[in-house]
Coordinates of C-alpha atoms and ligand atoms in Angstrom, one line a residue:
Chain A
X1 CA 0.0 0.0 0.0
X2 CA 2.8 2.4 0.9
X3 CA 4.4 1.4 -2.3
X4 CA 1.3 2.5 -4.1
X5 CA 1.3 5.9 -2.6
X6 CA 5.1 6.3 -3.2
X7 CA 4.5 5.5 -6.9
X8 CA 1.6 8.0 -6.9
X9 CA 3.7 10.6 -5.2
X10 CA 6.5 10.0 -7.7
X11 CA 4.1 10.5 -10.6
X12 CA 2.4 13.6 -9.1
X13 CA 5.7 15.4 -9.2
X14 CA 5.9 15.0 -13.0
X15 CA 4.5 18.0 -14.9
X16 CA 3.1 15.7 -17.7
X17 CA 1.0 13.9 -15.1
X18 CA -0.3 17.1 -13.7
X19 CA -1.2 18.2 -17.2
X20 CA -3.0 15.0 -17.9
X21 CA -5.0 15.4 -14.7
X22 CA -6.0 19.0 -15.5
X23 CA -7.0 18.0 -19.0
X24 CA -8.8 14.9 -17.8
X25 CA -10.9 16.7 -15.2
X26 CA -11.8 19.5 -17.6
X27 CA -12.8 17.1 -20.3
X28 CA -14.9 15.0 -18.0
X29 CA -16.7 18.1 -16.7
X30 CA -17.5 19.5 -20.2
X31 CA -18.6 16.2 -21.6
X32 CA -21.1 15.5 -18.8
X33 CA -22.8 18.9 -19.0
X34 CA -24.8 18.3 -22.2
X35 CA -25.3 14.6 -21.6
X36 CA -29.0 15.0 -20.5
X37 CA -29.8 17.1 -23.6
X38 CA -28.0 14.7 -25.8
X39 CA -29.8 11.7 -24.5
X40 CA -33.3 13.2 -24.5
X41 CA -33.1 15.1 -27.8
X42 CA -31.9 12.0 -29.6
X43 CA -28.7 13.9 -30.3
X44 CA -26.7 11.0 -29.1
X45 CA -26.6 9.7 -32.7
X46 CA -25.3 13.1 -33.8
X47 CA -22.6 12.8 -31.0
X48 CA -21.6 9.4 -32.3
X49 CA -21.5 10.5 -35.9
X50 CA -19.5 13.6 -35.1
X51 CA -16.9 11.5 -33.2
X52 CA -16.3 9.6 -36.5
X53 CA -16.1 12.8 -38.4
X54 CA -13.5 14.0 -36.0
X55 CA -11.5 10.8 -36.6
X56 CA -11.6 11.5 -40.4
X57 CA -10.5 15.1 -39.8
X58 CA -7.6 13.9 -37.7
X59 CA -6.6 11.6 -40.6
X60 CA -6.6 14.6 -42.9
X61 CA -4.5 16.6 -40.5
X62 CA -2.1 13.7 -40.3
X63 CA -1.8 13.5 -44.0
X64 CA -1.2 17.2 -44.3
X65 CA 1.5 16.8 -41.7
X66 CA 0.1 19.3 -39.2
X67 CA 1.7 19.3 -35.8
X68 CA -1.3 21.1 -34.2
X69 CA -4.3 19.3 -35.7
X70 CA -6.8 20.7 -33.2
X71 CA -7.9 23.8 -35.2
X72 CA -8.5 21.9 -38.4
X73 CA -10.3 19.1 -36.6
X74 CA -12.4 21.5 -34.7
X75 CA -13.4 23.4 -37.8
X76 CA -14.4 20.3 -39.8
X77 CA -16.4 18.9 -36.9
X78 CA -18.3 22.1 -36.2
X79 CA -19.2 22.4 -39.8
X80 CA -20.4 18.8 -39.9
X81 CA -22.4 19.4 -36.7
X82 CA -24.3 22.3 -38.3
X83 CA -24.9 20.2 -41.5
X84 CA -26.2 17.2 -39.5
X85 CA -28.6 19.5 -37.7
X86 CA -29.9 20.9 -41.0
X87 CA -30.2 17.5 -42.5
X88 CA -32.2 16.2 -39.5
X89 CA -34.9 18.6 -40.6
X90 CA -34.7 17.6 -44.2
X91 CA -37.4 15.1 -45.0
X92 CA -35.7 13.6 -48.1
X93 CA -32.8 12.1 -46.2
X94 CA -33.9 10.9 -42.9
X95 CA -31.9 12.3 -40.0
X96 CA -30.6 9.0 -38.8
X97 CA -29.6 7.8 -42.2
X98 CA -27.8 11.0 -42.9
X99 CA -25.8 10.6 -39.7
X100 CA -24.9 7.0 -40.5
X101 CA -23.8 8.1 -44.0
X102 CA -21.6 10.8 -42.7
X103 CA -20.1 8.9 -39.8
X104 CA -19.3 5.7 -41.5
X105 CA -18.1 7.6 -44.6
X106 CA -15.7 9.7 -42.5
X107 CA -14.4 6.6 -40.7
X108 CA -13.7 4.8 -44.1
X109 CA -12.1 7.9 -45.7
X110 CA -10.0 8.5 -42.6
X111 CA -8.6 5.1 -42.6
X112 CA -8.1 5.1 -46.3
X113 CA -6.2 8.4 -46.2
X114 CA -4.0 7.1 -43.3
X115 CA -3.2 4.0 -45.4
X116 CA -2.5 5.7 -48.7
X117 CA -0.3 8.4 -47.2
X118 CA 1.3 6.3 -44.6
X119 CA 4.8 7.6 -44.6
X120 CA 6.3 4.2 -44.0
X121 CA 8.0 4.8 -40.8
X122 CA 5.3 4.7 -38.2
X123 CA 3.2 1.8 -37.1
X124 CA -0.2 2.4 -38.7
X125 CA -2.4 0.1 -36.8
X126 CA -1.1 1.6 -33.6
X127 CA -1.9 5.1 -34.8
X128 CA -5.4 4.1 -35.8
X129 CA -6.0 2.3 -32.6
X130 CA -5.0 5.2 -30.5
X131 CA -7.1 7.7 -32.4
X132 CA -10.1 5.3 -32.0
X133 CA -9.7 4.3 -28.4
X134 CA -7.5 7.0 -27.0
X135 CA -4.0 6.3 -26.0
X136 CA -1.2 7.2 -23.7
X137 CA -1.1 10.5 -25.6
X138 CA -2.8 12.0 -22.6
X139 CA 0.6 11.8 -21.0
X140 CA 2.4 13.4 -23.9
X141 CA 0.2 16.5 -24.2
X142 CA 2.0 19.6 -25.6
X143 CA 1.5 22.9 -23.8
X144 CA -0.5 24.0 -26.8
X145 CA -2.9 21.1 -26.4
X146 CA -3.3 21.8 -22.7
X147 CA -4.0 25.5 -23.2
X148 CA -6.4 24.8 -26.1
X149 CA -8.2 22.4 -23.8
X150 CA -8.5 24.9 -21.0
X151 CA -9.8 27.6 -23.3
X152 CA -12.3 25.4 -25.0
X153 CA -13.5 24.0 -21.6
X154 CA -14.0 27.5 -20.3
X155 CA -16.1 28.4 -23.3
X156 CA -18.2 25.2 -23.0
X157 CA -18.8 25.8 -19.3
X158 CA -19.6 29.5 -19.8
X159 CA -22.0 28.6 -22.6
X160 CA -23.7 26.1 -20.4
X161 CA -24.1 28.4 -17.4
X162 CA -25.4 31.4 -19.5
X163 CA -27.8 29.3 -21.6
X164 CA -28.8 26.8 -18.9
X165 CA -32.4 27.8 -18.7
X166 CA -32.7 27.9 -22.5
X167 CA -31.1 24.5 -22.9
X168 CA -33.7 23.2 -20.4
X169 CA -36.5 24.8 -22.3
X170 CA -35.7 23.6 -25.8
X171 CA -34.9 20.1 -24.5
X172 CA -38.0 19.8 -22.5
X173 CA -40.5 21.1 -25.0
X174 CA -39.3 22.7 -28.2
X175 CA -42.7 23.6 -29.6
X176 CA -43.6 25.6 -26.5
X177 CA -40.3 27.3 -26.6
X178 CA -40.8 28.2 -30.3
X179 CA -44.5 29.3 -29.8
X180 CA -43.7 31.6 -26.9
X181 CA -41.0 33.5 -28.8
X182 CA -37.8 31.7 -27.6
X183 CA -35.2 31.4 -30.3
X184 CA -35.3 27.6 -30.4
X185 CA -33.5 27.3 -33.8
X186 CA -30.6 29.4 -32.6
X187 CA -30.3 27.5 -29.3
X188 CA -30.3 24.2 -31.2
X189 CA -27.5 25.4 -33.4
X190 CA -25.5 26.5 -30.5
X191 CA -26.0 23.2 -28.7
X192 CA -24.8 21.3 -31.9
X193 CA -21.7 23.5 -32.1
X194 CA -20.9 23.0 -28.5
X195 CA -21.3 19.3 -28.8
X196 CA -18.8 19.3 -31.6
X197 CA -16.4 21.3 -29.5
X198 CA -16.8 18.8 -26.6
X199 CA -16.2 15.9 -28.9
X200 CA -13.0 17.3 -30.3
X201 CA -11.7 18.1 -26.9
X202 CA -12.7 14.7 -25.5
X203 CA -11.1 12.8 -28.3
X204 CA -7.7 13.4 -26.7
X205 CA -8.8 11.7 -23.5
X206 CA -10.7 8.6 -24.7
X207 CA -10.4 8.5 -28.4
X208 CA -13.2 8.8 -30.9
X209 CA -15.1 5.6 -30.4
X210 CA -15.5 6.0 -26.6
X211 CA -16.6 9.6 -26.5
X212 CA -20.3 8.8 -26.5
X213 CA -19.7 6.8 -23.4
X214 CA -18.1 9.7 -21.7
X215 CA -21.0 12.0 -22.6
X216 CA -23.9 9.7 -21.9
X217 CA -23.0 7.5 -19.0
X218 CA -22.8 10.2 -16.3
X219 CA -26.1 11.7 -17.4
X220 CA -27.8 8.3 -17.4
X221 CA -26.4 7.5 -14.0
X222 CA -27.6 10.7 -12.5
X223 CA -31.1 10.3 -14.1
X224 CA -31.5 7.0 -12.2
X225 CA -31.4 8.8 -8.9
X226 CA -32.2 12.5 -9.2
X227 CA -35.4 14.1 -10.3
X228 CA -34.8 17.7 -11.2
X229 CA -32.7 19.0 -14.1
X230 CA -30.5 20.9 -11.8
X231 CA -29.7 18.0 -9.5
X232 CA -29.2 15.7 -12.4
X233 CA -26.8 18.1 -14.1
X234 CA -24.7 18.7 -10.9
X235 CA -24.6 15.0 -10.1
X236 CA -23.6 14.1 -13.7
X237 CA -20.7 16.5 -13.6
X238 CA -19.5 15.2 -10.2
X239 CA -19.8 11.5 -11.4
X240 CA -18.0 12.3 -14.6
X241 CA -15.1 14.1 -12.9
X242 CA -14.7 11.4 -10.2
X243 CA -14.8 8.6 -12.7
X244 CA -12.1 10.4 -14.8
X245 CA -9.9 10.7 -11.8
X246 CA -10.3 7.1 -10.8
X247 CA -9.6 6.1 -14.4
X248 CA -6.6 8.3 -14.7
X249 CA -5.0 7.1 -11.5
X250 CA -5.8 3.5 -12.2
X251 CA -4.3 3.7 -15.6
X252 CA -1.1 5.4 -14.4
X253 CA -0.6 2.9 -11.6
X254 CA -1.8 -0.3 -13.4
X255 CA -0.7 0.7 -16.9
X256 CA -4.2 0.2 -18.4
X257 CA -5.4 2.3 -21.4
X258 CA -6.8 5.6 -20.1
X259 CA -9.9 5.9 -22.2
X260 CA -11.3 2.4 -21.6
X261 CA -10.4 2.6 -17.9
X262 CA -12.4 5.8 -17.5
X263 CA -15.4 4.3 -19.4
X264 CA -15.2 1.2 -17.2
X265 CA -15.4 3.4 -14.1
X266 CA -18.4 5.2 -15.7
X267 CA -20.1 1.8 -16.3
X268 CA -19.5 0.7 -12.7
X269 CA -21.0 3.9 -11.4
X270 CA -24.0 3.5 -13.7
X271 CA -24.6 0.0 -12.3
X272 CA -24.3 1.3 -8.8
X273 CA -26.8 4.2 -9.4
X274 CA -29.2 1.9 -11.2
X275 CA -29.2 -0.3 -8.1
X276 CA -29.7 2.8 -5.8
X277 CA -32.5 4.0 -8.1
X278 CA -34.3 0.7 -8.0
X279 CA -34.0 0.4 -4.2
X280 CA -35.2 3.9 -3.5
X281 CA -38.1 3.5 -5.8
X282 CA -39.2 0.4 -4.1
X283 CA -39.0 2.0 -0.7
X284 CA -40.7 5.2 -1.8
Chain B
X1 CA -59.7 46.6 -31.0
X2 CA -59.8 42.8 -31.0
X3 CA -56.9 40.7 -29.6
X4 CA -56.9 38.3 -32.6
X5 CA -58.6 38.9 -35.9
X6 CA -58.4 36.3 -38.7
X7 CA -59.6 37.1 -42.1
X8 CA -60.3 34.6 -44.8
X9 CA -57.7 32.1 -43.6
X10 CA -56.8 29.0 -45.5
X11 CA -55.1 26.4 -43.3
X12 CA -53.1 23.4 -44.4
X13 CA -49.8 21.8 -44.9
X14 CA -47.9 22.4 -48.1
X15 CA -50.3 21.9 -51.0
X16 CA -53.0 20.3 -48.9
X17 CA -55.8 22.7 -47.9
X18 CA -57.6 21.6 -44.7
X19 CA -59.8 24.6 -43.9
X20 CA -60.7 27.5 -46.2
X21 CA -62.5 30.8 -45.7
X22 CA -62.1 31.0 -42.0
X23 CA -62.8 34.4 -40.4
X24 CA -63.4 35.2 -36.8
X25 CA -62.2 37.6 -34.1
X26 CA -61.5 37.3 -30.4
X27 CA -61.9 40.2 -28.0
X28 CA -60.4 40.7 -24.5
X29 CA -62.3 38.5 -22.0
X30 CA -63.9 36.2 -24.5
X31 CA -64.1 32.5 -24.0
X32 CA -64.0 31.0 -27.4
X33 CA -64.7 27.3 -27.8
X34 CA -63.6 25.6 -31.0
X35 CA -65.4 22.5 -32.0
X36 CA -65.4 20.1 -34.9
X37 CA -64.8 16.5 -35.9
X38 CA -61.5 14.7 -35.7
X39 CA -59.2 15.8 -38.4
X40 CA -61.2 19.0 -39.2
X41 CA -58.2 21.2 -38.5
X42 CA -58.6 22.4 -35.0
X43 CA -55.1 21.7 -33.9
X44 CA -53.8 23.1 -37.2
X45 CA -55.7 26.4 -36.5
X46 CA -54.0 26.5 -33.1
X47 CA -50.6 25.9 -34.5
X48 CA -51.2 28.6 -37.1
X49 CA -52.3 31.1 -34.4
X50 CA -49.1 30.3 -32.5
X51 CA -46.9 30.8 -35.6
X52 CA -45.7 27.1 -35.6
X53 CA -47.2 26.6 -39.1
X54 CA -47.9 29.3 -41.7
X55 CA -51.4 29.9 -43.1
X56 CA -51.6 29.1 -46.8
X57 CA -53.4 32.4 -47.3
X58 CA -55.4 35.0 -45.4
X59 CA -54.2 37.1 -42.5
X60 CA -54.0 37.0 -38.7
X61 CA -53.7 40.3 -36.9
X62 CA -53.0 40.7 -33.3
X63 CA -53.9 43.7 -31.2
X64 CA -54.9 45.0 -27.8
X65 CA -51.6 44.2 -26.2
X66 CA -51.4 40.7 -27.6
X67 CA -48.6 39.7 -29.9
X68 CA -47.9 36.3 -31.6
X69 CA -45.2 35.8 -28.9
X70 CA -47.3 36.6 -25.9
X71 CA -49.7 33.7 -26.0
X72 CA -49.7 30.9 -23.4
X73 CA -50.7 27.5 -24.7
X74 CA -51.4 24.0 -23.7
X75 CA -50.7 21.6 -26.5
X76 CA -52.9 18.6 -27.4
X77 CA -50.1 16.1 -27.7
X78 CA -47.2 17.4 -25.7
X79 CA -43.9 17.0 -27.3
X80 CA -42.5 17.1 -23.8
X81 CA -40.1 14.4 -23.0
X82 CA -41.8 11.9 -20.9
X83 CA -38.8 10.8 -19.0
X84 CA -37.2 14.2 -18.7
X85 CA -35.9 14.8 -15.2
X86 CA -37.5 18.0 -14.3
X87 CA -39.1 19.4 -11.2
X88 CA -42.5 21.2 -11.4
X89 CA -40.9 24.5 -10.5
X90 CA -38.3 24.3 -13.2
X91 CA -41.0 23.6 -15.8
X92 CA -43.3 26.4 -14.7
X93 CA -40.4 28.9 -14.6
X94 CA -39.5 28.0 -18.2
X95 CA -42.7 29.7 -19.3
X96 CA -41.1 33.0 -18.5
X97 CA -38.3 32.6 -20.9
X98 CA -40.0 33.9 -24.0
X99 CA -40.1 37.4 -22.4
X100 CA -36.6 37.2 -21.1
X101 CA -34.8 37.5 -24.4
X102 CA -31.1 36.7 -23.9
X103 CA -31.0 37.4 -20.2
X104 CA -29.4 34.3 -18.8
X105 CA -31.1 33.9 -15.4
X106 CA -34.6 34.3 -14.0
X107 CA -35.4 37.6 -12.4
X108 CA -37.2 38.1 -9.1
X109 CA -40.3 39.0 -11.1
X110 CA -40.1 35.7 -13.0
X111 CA -39.9 33.7 -9.8
X112 CA -42.8 35.6 -8.2
X113 CA -44.9 35.1 -11.4
X114 CA -44.1 31.3 -11.3
X115 CA -45.1 31.1 -7.7
X116 CA -48.3 32.9 -8.4
X117 CA -49.1 30.7 -11.3
X118 CA -48.5 27.5 -9.3
X119 CA -50.8 28.9 -6.5
X120 CA -53.5 29.6 -9.0
X121 CA -53.3 26.0 -10.3
X122 CA -53.1 24.6 -6.8
X123 CA -49.8 22.9 -7.3
X124 CA -47.6 24.8 -4.9
X125 CA -47.1 21.8 -2.8
X126 CA -46.0 19.8 -5.8
X127 CA -43.3 22.3 -6.8
X128 CA -40.4 20.1 -5.8
X129 CA -41.9 16.9 -7.3
X130 CA -40.7 15.3 -10.4
X131 CA -42.9 16.0 -13.4
X132 CA -42.8 12.4 -14.8
X133 CA -44.1 11.0 -11.5
X134 CA -47.3 13.1 -11.5
X135 CA -50.7 12.0 -12.5
X136 CA -52.2 13.1 -15.9
X137 CA -54.3 15.8 -14.3
X138 CA -51.5 17.1 -12.2
X139 CA -49.3 17.2 -15.3
X140 CA -52.0 19.2 -17.2
X141 CA -52.1 21.8 -14.3
X142 CA -48.3 22.1 -14.4
X143 CA -48.3 22.8 -18.1
X144 CA -51.2 25.3 -17.6
X145 CA -49.2 27.1 -14.9
X146 CA -46.3 27.3 -17.4
X147 CA -48.7 28.7 -20.0
X148 CA -49.8 31.3 -17.4
X149 CA -46.2 32.4 -17.0
X150 CA -46.0 33.0 -20.7
X151 CA -49.1 35.2 -20.8
X152 CA -51.3 37.4 -18.8
X153 CA -53.8 37.9 -21.6
X154 CA -54.5 35.0 -23.8
X155 CA -54.5 31.3 -23.4
X156 CA -54.9 28.7 -26.1
X157 CA -55.9 25.3 -24.9
X158 CA -56.0 22.2 -27.1
X159 CA -58.3 19.6 -25.5
X160 CA -57.1 20.3 -22.0
X161 CA -59.3 17.6 -20.5
X162 CA -58.4 14.7 -22.8
X163 CA -57.8 11.6 -20.8
X164 CA -58.9 13.1 -17.5
X165 CA -61.6 11.5 -15.4
X166 CA -65.0 13.3 -15.0
X167 CA -64.2 14.8 -11.6
X168 CA -60.8 16.1 -12.6
X169 CA -62.3 17.3 -15.9
X170 CA -64.8 19.3 -14.0
X171 CA -62.1 20.8 -11.8
X172 CA -60.1 21.7 -14.9
X173 CA -63.1 23.5 -16.4
X174 CA -63.7 25.4 -13.1
X175 CA -60.0 26.5 -13.1
X176 CA -60.2 27.7 -16.6
X177 CA -63.4 29.5 -16.0
X178 CA -62.0 31.3 -13.0
X179 CA -59.0 32.4 -15.0
X180 CA -61.4 33.8 -17.5
X181 CA -63.9 35.4 -15.1
X182 CA -61.6 36.5 -12.3
X183 CA -58.3 37.2 -13.9
X184 CA -59.7 38.4 -17.2
X185 CA -57.7 36.0 -19.3
X186 CA -59.0 35.5 -22.8
X187 CA -59.5 31.7 -23.4
X188 CA -59.5 29.9 -26.7
X189 CA -60.3 26.3 -26.1
X190 CA -60.6 23.3 -28.4
X191 CA -62.9 20.7 -27.1
X192 CA -64.6 17.5 -28.1
X193 CA -66.7 17.4 -25.1
X194 CA -69.3 19.9 -26.4
X195 CA -72.0 19.2 -23.8
X196 CA -69.6 20.0 -20.9
X197 CA -67.6 22.8 -22.3
X198 CA -70.3 24.8 -24.1
X199 CA -71.8 26.2 -20.9
X200 CA -68.6 28.1 -20.2
X201 CA -68.1 29.6 -23.6
X202 CA -69.1 33.0 -24.8
X203 CA -68.4 32.3 -28.4
X204 CA -68.3 29.2 -30.6
X205 CA -66.3 28.4 -33.6
X206 CA -67.3 25.3 -35.5
X207 CA -64.9 24.2 -38.2
X208 CA -65.3 21.4 -40.7
X209 CA -67.4 21.3 -43.9
X210 CA -69.6 24.1 -42.7
X211 CA -67.9 26.9 -40.7
X212 CA -69.8 28.6 -38.0
X213 CA -68.7 31.5 -35.8
X214 CA -70.9 33.4 -33.4
X215 CA -72.0 33.7 -29.8
X216 CA -73.0 30.6 -27.8
X217 CA -76.7 31.6 -28.0
X218 CA -76.5 31.9 -31.8
X219 CA -74.9 28.5 -31.9
X220 CA -77.6 27.0 -29.6
X221 CA -80.4 28.5 -31.7
X222 CA -78.8 27.2 -34.9
X223 CA -78.2 23.7 -33.6
X224 CA -81.4 23.5 -31.5
X225 CA -79.4 22.3 -28.6
X226 CA -81.4 22.7 -25.5
X227 CA -80.0 25.3 -23.1
X228 CA -81.8 23.7 -20.1
X229 CA -80.2 20.4 -20.9
X230 CA -76.8 22.0 -20.9
X231 CA -77.4 23.7 -17.6
X232 CA -78.5 20.4 -16.2
X233 CA -75.3 18.6 -17.2
X234 CA -73.3 21.5 -15.8
X235 CA -75.2 21.4 -12.6
X236 CA -74.7 17.7 -12.2
X237 CA -71.0 18.1 -12.8
X238 CA -70.7 20.9 -10.2
X239 CA -72.4 18.7 -7.6
X240 CA -69.9 16.0 -8.4
X241 CA -67.0 18.4 -7.5
X242 CA -68.8 19.8 -4.5
X243 CA -69.2 16.3 -3.0
X244 CA -65.4 16.0 -2.6
Ligands
ATP301 N1 -47.7 18.1 -39.7 C1 -48.7 17.8 -40.6 N2 -48.4 17.6 -41.9 C2 -49.3 17.3 -42.8 N3 -50.6 17.1 -42.5 C3 -51.0 17.2 -41.2 C4 -50.0 17.5 -40.2 N4 -50.7 17.6 -39.0 C5 -51.9 17.3 -39.3 N5 -52.2 17.1 -40.6 C6 -53.5 16.8 -41.2 O1 -54.3 17.9 -41.1 C7 -55.6 17.5 -40.8 C8 -56.1 18.2 -39.6 O2 -55.4 17.8 -38.4 P1 -55.6 18.5 -37.0 O3 -54.6 17.9 -36.1 O4 -55.6 20.0 -37.2 O5 -57.1 18.0 -36.7 P2 -57.9 18.2 -35.3 O6 -59.1 18.9 -35.7 O7 -57.1 18.8 -34.3 O8 -58.3 16.7 -34.9 P3 -58.5 16.0 -33.5 O9 -59.8 16.3 -33.1 O10 -58.3 14.6 -33.7 O11 -57.4 16.6 -32.6 C9 -55.6 16.0 -40.6 O12 -56.1 15.4 -41.8 C10 -54.1 15.6 -40.5 O13 -53.9 14.4 -41.1
MG302 MG1 -56.3 18.2 -32.5

């Protein structure tokens, strides 16, 4: 046990570990905030699709040889988020089909690009695997990545706090919001853009395939136990941050992959909260 | 000046016309009851008044302090998310948002208004409860309280008593009547339940193959419905509530 703490103390003196913790906590916080909206507005499909788009965008950035791929990936993902939202309203291509088209397409193109332009040296399947499932890259973050992550997180949290009531309203009953003069279209657009931002930021932590888990599990867990929007939101944020910390420390100490460890922690908490929810319901 | 004046409206979706040649007006304090068969376009009329769908032709003018954006409404089929985690208070407060523009938080006035609306609907003691765990009648009252936060002047109700038992139905009608009589809220209500809702109405709009618009008396004269019979049903209903 002492050994464990000694190792932990050893790691906590390293700046790259501190960076990873800061980034991990911020990402966990941001990704949990819009979870409820995503689940209930059936935006979880959009979230899933966008994470694949982000993967494709990363492949393009890799092909172009960009060292800082975040700005490009962010732009492409935000544009796609807006497109998906517009397409969702278009009756000709059903929303779900459109999302499937874009997401699977992006995945295929991304992998193809990485293959064609593979510069020989690197190990391709390792690269692909780490973009899909997240990697140890969380421990090799550049200062630029860390700052980018901090800035984007602040924007996301600020947006959420300032638009909290509006997000509630358009999620709960969009027609009523529209009919009573709230700018539902605008808020939907903003929500889609922020989801894109969250996805791009989260990709660094858990990789593109696991992002949905990071977004959805804390919200679902909180919804099992709490009954008001505010309490669910606060609980989801706490659950998400705690799970991220558990996952990060476990992966540092046990050498497990960061992303999947965090998601495993989220799943465990979900199981626990489901149990609590079932028990309190029976006793109520 | 009337609060709503519709002239020669054609309602429908895309190329499909559902109602044509619809003209009527609503003045402050009126209680307009809209009746007609299933699929005759009642809900469509409501959505058009709210600006959710566009009329195919004709005009709608608002006046007397009412704008398209200051109408409170209770939808027939709520798009509300059934398993949304929301407390009653959060939902009622959200009715204030239309007026708030981009202001991020609720003002003191908003909170006072929400508290007053909940009181009027007798749901103050439910304010911390979870919406999805309430009964149908309680949920209707929550949504009505939300509508009251969105307006002081005009309420649009699409079948507010659908799915409620006779006793709760009667209570709902009483609530709506008191809003109309005591608070001076103009009410436009769609109803299937002609026998029970007619007694409260000041005006009737019947849509369908033949369109009728006029006062209740004119409607009764035209349809030869017996006023005494209506009064009797209403009386029986009231007794039902009083017995509680
Ligand atoms: N979004 C829509 N797009 C196309 N047609 C529609 C749409 N909504 C309703 N309709 C059609 O318009 C007609 C009128 O519908 P509406 O809902 O207004 O009827 P209603 O009078 O409210 O009926 P009910 O008494 O059953 O509520 C129906 O034939 C319906 O099929
Ligand atoms: Mg209808």
